[in-house]
């Protein structure tokens, strides 16, 4: 319980959901190692993770991650339980029937560090906006065709 209280005292920055396809209902070693690299480099804060399975009949089933596997990989969650059922159902349509995915809730901490760094100079980050990769790549392709 002390862990949760300590984590709750840390203000959250902007959060993002990331959906990662899984081969089965467990986080792969590859995914765990990639998350660990991002956390250790300071690139993100891992807030919560669930495994989402879409059954053959289209229903969404949620599973808590195996915390022992997660801890053995050197990872922890800052606010487990923050992802709710409504969040998971929102992303279920992105998963093929009979498939699984990890639903990650992360804080891209570089934005918070940038904000803290420039705050000392009385500048402020006013807003950030994620641009999905397909949109960014389509814009890039269009710009390259104009050259």
Tab-separated table of N, CA, C and O in Angstrom, residues 19-137:
chain	number	residue	atom	x	y	z
A	19	UNK	N	-0.770	0.017	-27.764
A	19	UNK	CA	-1.294	-1.342	-27.910
A	19	UNK	C	-0.275	-2.146	-28.703
A	19	UNK	O	0.098	-1.773	-29.814
A	20	UNK	N	0.196	-3.261	-28.115
A	20	UNK	CA	1.233	-4.095	-28.730
A	20	UNK	C	0.677	-5.506	-28.917
A	20	UNK	O	0.251	-6.150	-27.951
A	21	UNK	N	0.682	-5.987	-30.171
A	21	UNK	CA	0.197	-7.349	-30.447
A	21	UNK	C	1.088	-8.362	-29.752
A	21	UNK	O	2.306	-8.231	-29.725
A	22	UNK	N	0.465	-9.376	-29.171
A	22	UNK	CA	1.189	-10.460	-28.499
A	22	UNK	C	0.905	-11.782	-29.202
A	22	UNK	O	-0.170	-11.976	-29.763
A	23	UNK	N	1.876	-12.701	-29.143
A	23	UNK	CA	1.669	-14.030	-29.719
A	23	UNK	C	0.775	-14.885	-28.837
A	23	UNK	O	0.087	-15.782	-29.319
A	24	UNK	N	0.808	-14.634	-27.529
A	24	UNK	CA	-0.068	-15.337	-26.594
A	24	UNK	C	-0.423	-14.366	-25.478
A	24	UNK	O	-0.205	-13.171	-25.608
A	25	UNK	N	-0.956	-14.875	-24.376
A	25	UNK	CA	-1.426	-13.962	-23.333
A	25	UNK	C	-0.353	-13.598	-22.305
A	25	UNK	O	-0.669	-13.232	-21.176
A	26	UNK	N	0.906	-13.664	-22.701
A	26	UNK	CA	2.017	-13.248	-21.835
A	26	UNK	C	2.887	-12.240	-22.565
A	26	UNK	O	3.016	-12.300	-23.791
A	27	UNK	N	3.482	-11.336	-21.802
A	27	UNK	CA	4.410	-10.383	-22.401
A	27	UNK	C	5.682	-11.125	-22.762
A	27	UNK	O	6.240	-11.851	-21.944
A	28	UNK	N	6.136	-10.944	-23.986
A	28	UNK	CA	7.323	-11.656	-24.451
A	28	UNK	C	8.579	-11.085	-23.785
A	28	UNK	O	8.593	-9.942	-23.313
A	29	UNK	N	9.621	-11.874	-23.799
A	29	UNK	CA	10.911	-11.421	-23.264
A	29	UNK	C	11.380	-10.187	-24.042
A	29	UNK	O	11.900	-9.235	-23.461
A	30	UNK	N	11.183	-10.216	-25.350
A	30	UNK	CA	11.565	-9.091	-26.199
A	30	UNK	C	10.859	-7.801	-25.770
A	30	UNK	O	11.482	-6.743	-25.669
A	31	UNK	N	9.558	-7.874	-25.533
A	31	UNK	CA	8.796	-6.699	-25.116
A	31	UNK	C	9.253	-6.227	-23.736
A	31	UNK	O	9.450	-5.030	-23.518
A	32	UNK	N	9.453	-7.153	-22.809
A	32	UNK	CA	9.911	-6.777	-21.472
A	32	UNK	C	11.266	-6.076	-21.524
A	32	UNK	O	11.481	-5.064	-20.860
A	33	UNK	N	12.176	-6.613	-22.346
A	33	UNK	CA	13.504	-5.999	-22.472
A	33	UNK	C	13.410	-4.611	-23.108
A	33	UNK	O	14.104	-3.679	-22.693
A	34	UNK	N	12.547	-4.456	-24.099
A	34	UNK	CA	12.375	-3.153	-24.751
A	34	UNK	C	11.806	-2.132	-23.771
A	34	UNK	O	12.255	-0.984	-23.722
A	35	UNK	N	10.834	-2.557	-22.968
A	35	UNK	CA	10.272	-1.656	-21.959
A	35	UNK	C	11.328	-1.264	-20.932
A	35	UNK	O	11.425	-0.093	-20.547
A	36	UNK	N	12.123	-2.239	-20.504
A	36	UNK	CA	13.168	-1.960	-19.522
A	36	UNK	C	14.162	-0.936	-20.068
A	36	UNK	O	14.556	0.001	-19.364
A	37	UNK	N	14.559	-1.089	-21.329
A	37	UNK	CA	15.490	-0.116	-21.930
A	37	UNK	C	14.899	1.296	-21.919
A	37	UNK	O	15.584	2.273	-21.617
A	38	UNK	N	13.616	1.404	-22.248
A	38	UNK	CA	12.970	2.715	-22.273
A	38	UNK	C	12.863	3.321	-20.874
A	38	UNK	O	13.085	4.521	-20.686
A	39	UNK	N	12.527	2.492	-19.905
A	39	UNK	CA	12.418	2.974	-18.526
A	39	UNK	C	13.790	3.397	-18.005
A	39	UNK	O	13.950	4.477	-17.436
A	40	UNK	N	14.798	2.538	-18.222
A	40	UNK	CA	16.143	2.846	-17.726
A	40	UNK	C	16.743	4.081	-18.392
A	40	UNK	O	17.501	4.814	-17.768
A	41	UNK	N	16.410	4.321	-19.657
A	41	UNK	CA	16.951	5.493	-20.353
A	41	UNK	C	16.222	6.773	-19.952
A	41	UNK	O	16.641	7.864	-20.327
A	42	UNK	N	15.137	6.632	-19.209
A	42	UNK	CA	14.365	7.802	-18.807
A	42	UNK	C	13.369	8.254	-19.851
A	42	UNK	O	12.770	9.313	-19.727
A	43	UNK	N	13.164	7.448	-20.885
A	43	UNK	CA	12.254	7.823	-21.962
A	43	UNK	C	10.789	7.701	-21.610
A	43	UNK	O	9.949	8.409	-22.158
A	44	UNK	N	10.474	6.795	-20.696
A	44	UNK	CA	9.079	6.657	-20.308
A	44	UNK	C	8.946	6.143	-18.893
A	44	UNK	O	9.857	5.564	-18.328
A	45	UNK	N	7.784	6.408	-18.355
A	45	UNK	CA	7.370	5.912	-17.041
A	45	UNK	C	6.246	4.928	-17.316
A	45	UNK	O	5.278	5.255	-18.021
A	46	UNK	N	6.384	3.726	-16.820
A	46	UNK	CA	5.395	2.681	-17.031
A	46	UNK	C	4.327	2.803	-15.944
A	46	UNK	O	4.578	2.531	-14.780
A	47	UNK	N	3.144	3.236	-16.339
A	47	UNK	CA	2.083	3.511	-15.384
A	47	UNK	C	1.259	2.256	-15.089
A	47	UNK	O	1.063	1.884	-13.935
A	48	UNK	N	0.783	1.578	-16.135
A	48	UNK	CA	-0.034	0.379	-15.947
A	48	UNK	C	0.021	-0.459	-17.216
A	48	UNK	O	0.278	0.070	-18.311
A	49	UNK	N	-0.196	-1.756	-17.072
A	49	UNK	CA	-0.201	-2.691	-18.202
A	49	UNK	C	-1.263	-3.754	-17.955
A	49	UNK	O	-1.363	-4.287	-16.854
A	50	UNK	N	-2.027	-4.045	-18.980
A	50	UNK	CA	-2.978	-5.156	-18.959
A	50	UNK	C	-2.788	-5.974	-20.223
A	50	UNK	O	-2.323	-5.460	-21.242
A	51	UNK	N	-3.172	-7.232	-20.158
A	51	UNK	CA	-3.239	-8.058	-21.361
A	51	UNK	C	-4.702	-8.110	-21.775
A	51	UNK	O	-5.589	-8.375	-20.962
A	52	UNK	N	-4.936	-7.803	-23.029
A	52	UNK	CA	-6.284	-7.761	-23.575
A	52	UNK	C	-6.422	-8.869	-24.611
A	52	UNK	O	-5.630	-8.962	-25.542
A	53	UNK	N	-7.387	-9.748	-24.403
A	53	UNK	CA	-7.659	-10.830	-25.358
A	53	UNK	C	-9.030	-10.573	-25.962
A	53	UNK	O	-9.978	-10.272	-25.259
A	54	UNK	N	-9.088	-10.675	-27.276
A	54	UNK	CA	-10.380	-10.575	-27.955
A	54	UNK	C	-10.776	-11.987	-28.351
A	54	UNK	O	-10.079	-12.633	-29.132
A	55	UNK	N	-11.854	-12.450	-27.789
A	55	UNK	CA	-12.287	-13.820	-28.027
A	55	UNK	C	-12.779	-13.980	-29.469
A	55	UNK	O	-13.008	-12.991	-30.173
A	56	UNK	N	-12.943	-15.227	-29.874
A	56	UNK	CA	-13.411	-15.507	-31.238
A	56	UNK	C	-14.775	-14.880	-31.520
A	56	UNK	O	-15.073	-14.520	-32.650
A	57	UNK	N	-15.596	-14.738	-30.468
A	57	UNK	CA	-16.914	-14.115	-30.668
A	57	UNK	C	-16.873	-12.594	-30.466
A	57	UNK	O	-17.909	-11.941	-30.431
A	58	UNK	N	-15.650	-12.013	-30.324
A	58	UNK	CA	-15.496	-10.564	-30.279
A	58	UNK	C	-15.499	-9.925	-28.907
A	58	UNK	O	-15.319	-8.718	-28.795
A	59	UNK	N	-15.722	-10.716	-27.846
A	59	UNK	CA	-15.702	-10.136	-26.502
A	59	UNK	C	-14.277	-9.795	-26.090
A	59	UNK	O	-13.329	-10.424	-26.533
A	60	UNK	N	-14.132	-8.801	-25.240
A	60	UNK	CA	-12.817	-8.409	-24.719
A	60	UNK	C	-12.650	-8.973	-23.317
A	60	UNK	O	-13.524	-8.811	-22.471
A	61	UNK	N	-11.542	-9.661	-23.103
A	61	UNK	CA	-11.212	-10.195	-21.775
A	61	UNK	C	-9.920	-9.546	-21.310
A	61	UNK	O	-8.939	-9.470	-22.049
A	62	UNK	N	-9.899	-9.085	-20.071
A	62	UNK	CA	-8.735	-8.425	-19.504
A	62	UNK	C	-8.040	-9.337	-18.514
A	62	UNK	O	-8.684	-10.045	-17.755
A	63	UNK	N	-6.718	-9.289	-18.526
A	63	UNK	CA	-5.924	-10.071	-17.595
A	63	UNK	C	-4.826	-9.181	-17.026
A	63	UNK	O	-4.150	-8.475	-17.779
A	64	UNK	N	-4.681	-9.211	-15.715
A	64	UNK	CA	-3.560	-8.510	-15.097
A	64	UNK	C	-2.277	-9.184	-15.550
A	64	UNK	O	-2.250	-10.394	-15.793
A	65	UNK	N	-1.207	-8.432	-15.643
A	65	UNK	CA	0.075	-9.022	-16.032
A	65	UNK	C	0.586	-9.889	-14.893
A	65	UNK	O	0.196	-9.723	-13.739
A	66	UNK	N	1.472	-10.813	-15.227
A	66	UNK	CA	2.126	-11.631	-14.213
A	66	UNK	C	3.190	-10.760	-13.546
A	66	UNK	O	4.238	-10.495	-14.117
A	67	UNK	N	2.898	-10.289	-12.348
A	67	UNK	CA	3.796	-9.330	-11.676
A	67	UNK	C	5.145	-9.941	-11.342
A	67	UNK	O	6.145	-9.238	-11.280
A	68	UNK	N	5.174	-11.261	-11.133
A	68	UNK	CA	6.465	-11.910	-10.863
A	68	UNK	C	7.366	-11.839	-12.081
A	68	UNK	O	8.544	-11.487	-11.978
A	69	UNK	N	6.816	-12.171	-13.270
A	69	UNK	CA	7.587	-12.061	-14.509
A	69	UNK	C	8.042	-10.624	-14.726
A	69	UNK	O	9.162	-10.357	-15.147
A	70	UNK	N	7.159	-9.707	-14.442
A	70	UNK	CA	7.445	-8.291	-14.622
A	70	UNK	C	8.580	-7.857	-13.690
A	70	UNK	O	9.517	-7.183	-14.109
A	71	UNK	N	8.510	-8.263	-12.438
A	71	UNK	CA	9.547	-7.913	-11.460
A	71	UNK	C	10.878	-8.571	-11.809
A	71	UNK	O	11.939	-7.953	-11.677
A	72	UNK	N	10.832	-9.815	-12.269
A	72	UNK	CA	12.064	-10.500	-12.672
A	72	UNK	C	12.739	-9.786	-13.840
A	72	UNK	O	13.957	-9.832	-13.978
A	73	UNK	N	11.954	-9.125	-14.657
A	73	UNK	CA	12.505	-8.374	-15.790
A	73	UNK	C	13.034	-7.011	-15.342
A	73	UNK	O	13.539	-6.246	-16.155
A	74	UNK	N	12.896	-6.695	-14.048
A	74	UNK	CA	13.385	-5.419	-13.530
A	74	UNK	C	12.399	-4.280	-13.689
A	74	UNK	O	12.765	-3.115	-13.579
A	75	UNK	N	11.141	-4.608	-13.929
A	75	UNK	CA	10.116	-3.592	-14.171
A	75	UNK	C	9.109	-3.533	-13.037
A	75	UNK	O	8.890	-4.512	-12.331
A	76	UNK	N	8.490	-2.396	-12.902
A	76	UNK	CA	7.402	-2.212	-11.958
A	76	UNK	C	6.393	-1.254	-12.564
A	76	UNK	O	6.680	-0.575	-13.551
A	77	UNK	N	5.229	-1.218	-11.982
A	77	UNK	CA	4.180	-0.306	-12.447
A	77	UNK	C	4.008	0.804	-11.427
A	77	UNK	O	3.979	0.548	-10.226
A	78	UNK	N	3.878	2.033	-11.910
A	78	UNK	CA	3.707	3.153	-10.996
A	78	UNK	C	2.309	3.215	-10.402
A	78	UNK	O	2.146	3.540	-9.233
A	79	UNK	N	1.296	2.940	-11.186
A	79	UNK	CA	-0.091	3.005	-10.705
A	79	UNK	C	-0.912	1.847	-11.256
A	79	UNK	O	-1.800	2.038	-12.094
A	80	UNK	N	-0.620	0.618	-10.815
A	80	UNK	CA	-1.401	-0.515	-11.326
A	80	UNK	C	-2.878	-0.324	-11.016
A	80	UNK	O	-3.242	0.181	-9.964
A	81	UNK	N	-3.698	-0.687	-11.992
A	81	UNK	CA	-5.141	-0.550	-11.829
A	81	UNK	C	-5.700	0.733	-12.421
A	81	UNK	O	-6.909	0.955	-12.397
A	82	UNK	N	-4.836	1.577	-12.969
A	82	UNK	CA	-5.318	2.845	-13.541
A	82	UNK	C	-6.058	2.622	-14.860
A	82	UNK	O	-6.989	3.342	-15.185
A	83	UNK	N	-5.652	1.599	-15.631
A	83	UNK	CA	-6.390	1.270	-16.858
A	83	UNK	C	-7.705	0.630	-16.442
A	83	UNK	O	-7.724	-0.330	-15.674
A	84	UNK	N	-8.793	1.177	-16.944
A	84	UNK	CA	-10.100	0.629	-16.569
A	84	UNK	C	-10.680	-0.195	-17.718
A	84	UNK	O	-10.158	-0.198	-18.829
A	85	UNK	N	-11.764	-0.854	-17.423
A	85	UNK	CA	-12.419	-1.711	-18.410
A	85	UNK	C	-12.862	-0.922	-19.641
A	85	UNK	O	-12.743	-1.400	-20.771
A	86	UNK	N	-13.341	0.293	-19.451
A	86	UNK	CA	-13.763	1.125	-20.585
A	86	UNK	C	-12.590	1.414	-21.523
A	86	UNK	O	-12.754	1.416	-22.744
A	87	UNK	N	-11.407	1.677	-20.932
A	87	UNK	CA	-10.213	1.915	-21.757
A	87	UNK	C	-9.928	0.693	-22.619
A	87	UNK	O	-9.690	0.812	-23.823
A	88	UNK	N	-9.934	-0.474	-21.993
A	88	UNK	CA	-9.616	-1.705	-22.708
A	88	UNK	C	-10.626	-1.971	-23.820
A	88	UNK	O	-10.245	-2.343	-24.935
A	89	UNK	N	-11.899	-1.767	-23.551
A	89	UNK	CA	-12.926	-2.002	-24.570
A	89	UNK	C	-12.774	-1.028	-25.739
A	89	UNK	O	-13.067	-1.376	-26.879
A	90	UNK	N	-12.308	0.163	-25.457
A	90	UNK	CA	-12.073	1.143	-26.521
A	90	UNK	C	-11.045	0.619	-27.535
A	90	UNK	O	-11.190	0.822	-28.734
A	91	UNK	N	-10.007	-0.061	-27.032
A	91	UNK	CA	-8.939	-0.544	-27.908
A	91	UNK	C	-9.179	-1.959	-28.439
A	91	UNK	O	-8.457	-2.421	-29.316
A	92	UNK	N	-10.182	-2.643	-27.925
A	92	UNK	CA	-10.435	-4.023	-28.340
A	92	UNK	C	-10.692	-4.149	-29.834
A	92	UNK	O	-10.305	-5.138	-30.456
A	93	UNK	N	-11.285	-3.131	-30.426
A	93	UNK	CA	-11.593	-3.212	-31.859
A	93	UNK	C	-10.333	-3.223	-32.722
A	93	UNK	O	-10.379	-3.642	-33.874
A	94	UNK	N	-9.205	-2.799	-32.169
A	94	UNK	CA	-7.943	-2.804	-32.922
A	94	UNK	C	-7.291	-4.186	-32.932
A	94	UNK	O	-6.301	-4.400	-33.626
A	95	UNK	N	-7.871	-5.110	-32.176
A	95	UNK	CA	-7.293	-6.445	-32.034
A	95	UNK	C	-8.171	-7.448	-32.767
A	95	UNK	O	-9.390	-7.463	-32.597
A	96	UNK	N	-7.565	-8.265	-33.585
A	96	UNK	CA	-8.321	-9.283	-34.325
A	96	UNK	C	-8.936	-10.293	-33.357
A	96	UNK	O	-8.351	-10.607	-32.317
A	97	UNK	N	-10.105	-10.796	-33.719
A	97	UNK	CA	-10.746	-11.826	-32.907
A	97	UNK	C	-9.798	-13.010	-32.750
A	97	UNK	O	-9.105	-13.393	-33.694
A	98	UNK	N	-9.727	-13.546	-31.544
A	98	UNK	CA	-8.847	-14.667	-31.250
A	98	UNK	C	-7.412	-14.256	-30.964
A	98	UNK	O	-6.534	-15.110	-30.839
A	99	UNK	N	-7.156	-12.949	-30.850
A	99	UNK	CA	-5.797	-12.450	-30.638
A	99	UNK	C	-5.651	-11.785	-29.274
A	99	UNK	O	-6.629	-11.482	-28.606
A	100	UNK	N	-4.389	-11.520	-28.918
A	100	UNK	CA	-4.057	-10.845	-27.663
A	100	UNK	C	-3.186	-9.631	-27.935
A	100	UNK	O	-2.473	-9.577	-28.934
A	101	UNK	N	-3.239	-8.696	-27.011
A	101	UNK	CA	-2.377	-7.515	-27.080
A	101	UNK	C	-2.090	-7.036	-25.671
A	101	UNK	O	-2.867	-7.279	-24.751
A	102	UNK	N	-0.970	-6.362	-25.539
A	102	UNK	CA	-0.663	-5.679	-24.287
A	102	UNK	C	-1.181	-4.262	-24.421
A	102	UNK	O	-0.982	-3.607	-25.450
A	103	UNK	N	-1.888	-3.804	-23.412
A	103	UNK	CA	-2.359	-2.428	-23.364
A	103	UNK	C	-1.489	-1.710	-22.341
A	103	UNK	O	-1.559	-1.986	-21.144
A	104	UNK	N	-0.611	-0.840	-22.843
A	104	UNK	CA	0.339	-0.132	-22.000
A	104	UNK	C	-0.148	1.293	-21.775
A	104	UNK	O	-0.567	1.959	-22.729
A	105	UNK	N	-0.087	1.749	-20.555
A	105	UNK	CA	-0.340	3.151	-20.246
A	105	UNK	C	0.995	3.722	-19.789
A	105	UNK	O	1.555	3.276	-18.777
A	106	UNK	N	1.539	4.643	-20.577
A	106	UNK	CA	2.878	5.166	-20.308
A	106	UNK	C	2.857	6.690	-20.254
A	106	UNK	O	1.986	7.334	-20.824
A	107	UNK	N	3.840	7.210	-19.554
A	107	UNK	CA	4.083	8.646	-19.540
A	107	UNK	C	5.393	8.895	-20.264
A	107	UNK	O	6.436	8.417	-19.817
A	108	UNK	N	5.362	9.563	-21.413
A	108	UNK	CA	6.621	9.897	-22.088
A	108	UNK	C	7.334	10.972	-21.262
A	108	UNK	O	7.016	12.146	-21.356
A	109	UNK	N	8.261	10.543	-20.428
A	109	UNK	CA	8.839	11.427	-19.406
A	109	UNK	C	9.753	12.497	-19.965
A	109	UNK	O	10.031	13.481	-19.278
A	110	UNK	N	10.198	12.363	-21.195
A	110	UNK	CA	11.051	13.412	-21.753
A	110	UNK	C	10.313	14.746	-21.790
A	110	UNK	O	10.919	15.800	-21.605
A	111	UNK	N	8.985	14.712	-21.984
A	111	UNK	CA	8.214	15.947	-22.032
A	111	UNK	C	8.239	16.626	-20.657
A	111	UNK	O	8.430	17.839	-20.554
A	112	UNK	N	8.076	15.833	-19.619
A	112	UNK	CA	8.106	16.378	-18.261
A	112	UNK	C	9.488	16.946	-17.937
A	112	UNK	O	9.605	18.022	-17.363
A	113	UNK	N	10.543	16.231	-18.330
A	113	UNK	CA	11.905	16.730	-18.078
A	113	UNK	C	12.153	18.025	-18.846
A	113	UNK	O	12.738	18.967	-18.312
A	114	UNK	N	11.693	18.100	-20.102
A	114	UNK	CA	11.830	19.324	-20.878
A	114	UNK	C	11.093	20.463	-20.185
A	114	UNK	O	11.621	21.572	-20.041
A	115	UNK	N	9.880	20.193	-19.752
A	115	UNK	CA	9.079	21.209	-19.077
A	115	UNK	C	9.783	21.715	-17.817
A	115	UNK	O	9.825	22.920	-17.556
A	116	UNK	N	10.348	20.798	-17.034
A	116	UNK	CA	11.073	21.196	-15.831
A	116	UNK	C	12.301	22.023	-16.181
A	116	UNK	O	12.595	23.020	-15.522
A	117	UNK	N	13.017	21.633	-17.230
A	117	UNK	CA	14.229	22.353	-17.627
A	117	UNK	C	13.928	23.774	-18.091
A	117	UNK	O	14.641	24.705	-17.739
A	118	UNK	N	12.887	23.940	-18.884
A	118	UNK	CA	12.610	25.284	-19.392
A	118	UNK	C	11.840	26.124	-18.390
A	118	UNK	O	11.848	27.343	-18.476
A	119	UNK	N	11.207	25.488	-17.410
A	119	UNK	CA	10.447	26.222	-16.404
A	119	UNK	C	11.352	27.176	-15.624
A	119	UNK	O	10.924	28.229	-15.185
A	120	UNK	N	12.609	26.819	-15.474
A	120	UNK	CA	13.538	27.676	-14.744
A	120	UNK	C	13.792	28.978	-15.483
A	120	UNK	O	14.293	29.934	-14.917
A	121	UNK	N	13.464	29.040	-16.737
A	121	UNK	CA	13.682	30.231	-17.555
A	121	UNK	C	12.352	30.948	-17.835
A	121	UNK	O	12.254	31.755	-18.728
A	122	UNK	N	11.340	30.585	-17.090
A	122	UNK	CA	10.004	31.160	-17.190
A	122	UNK	C	9.298	30.866	-18.510
A	122	UNK	O	8.322	31.520	-18.857
A	123	UNK	N	9.817	29.918	-19.273
A	123	UNK	CA	9.105	29.430	-20.453
A	123	UNK	C	8.197	28.302	-19.996
A	123	UNK	O	8.409	27.703	-18.949
A	124	UNK	N	7.199	27.980	-20.759
A	124	UNK	CA	6.258	26.922	-20.395
A	124	UNK	C	5.897	26.098	-21.623
A	124	UNK	O	5.689	26.651	-22.699
A	125	UNK	N	5.796	24.784	-21.446
A	125	UNK	CA	5.230	23.930	-22.484
A	125	UNK	C	3.726	24.130	-22.398
A	125	UNK	O	3.113	23.874	-21.367
A	126	UNK	N	3.136	24.612	-23.466
A	126	UNK	CA	1.701	24.901	-23.460
A	126	UNK	C	0.866	23.707	-23.898
A	126	UNK	O	-0.251	23.529	-23.429
A	127	UNK	N	1.406	22.908	-24.818
A	127	UNK	CA	0.634	21.765	-25.298
A	127	UNK	C	1.553	20.812	-26.038
A	127	UNK	O	2.621	21.203	-26.519
A	128	UNK	N	1.149	19.582	-26.085
A	128	UNK	CA	1.785	18.593	-26.946
A	128	UNK	C	0.671	17.882	-27.698
A	128	UNK	O	-0.462	17.828	-27.225
A	129	UNK	N	0.985	17.363	-28.856
A	129	UNK	CA	-0.011	16.628	-29.639
A	129	UNK	C	0.682	15.483	-30.342
A	129	UNK	O	1.597	15.711	-31.132
A	130	UNK	N	0.285	14.282	-30.039
A	130	UNK	CA	0.837	13.122	-30.731
A	130	UNK	C	0.276	13.070	-32.139
A	130	UNK	O	-0.904	13.357	-32.365
A	131	UNK	N	1.134	12.719	-33.074
A	131	UNK	CA	0.716	12.508	-34.456
A	131	UNK	C	0.963	11.039	-34.758
A	131	UNK	O	2.108	10.580	-34.695
A	132	UNK	N	-0.077	10.270	-35.031
A	132	UNK	CA	0.110	8.843	-35.299
A	132	UNK	C	1.080	8.623	-36.458
A	132	UNK	O	1.099	9.401	-37.424
A	133	UNK	N	1.876	7.580	-36.363
A	133	UNK	CA	2.892	7.279	-37.377
A	133	UNK	C	2.318	7.229	-38.796
A	133	UNK	O	2.934	7.788	-39.716
A	134	UNK	N	1.168	6.604	-39.040
A	134	UNK	CA	0.647	6.588	-40.419
A	134	UNK	C	0.391	7.996	-40.966
A	134	UNK	O	0.647	8.271	-42.136
A	135	UNK	N	-0.081	8.899	-40.129
A	135	UNK	CA	-0.338	10.274	-40.563
A	135	UNK	C	0.989	10.981	-40.838
A	135	UNK	O	1.152	11.654	-41.860
A	136	UNK	N	1.949	10.827	-39.917
A	136	UNK	CA	3.258	11.458	-40.098
A	136	UNK	C	3.939	10.944	-41.364
A	136	UNK	O	4.509	11.727	-42.135
A	137	UNK	N	3.880	9.633	-41.604
A	137	UNK	CA	4.519	9.059	-42.792
A	137	UNK	C	3.815	9.465	-44.082
A	137	UNK	O	4.472	9.682	-45.101
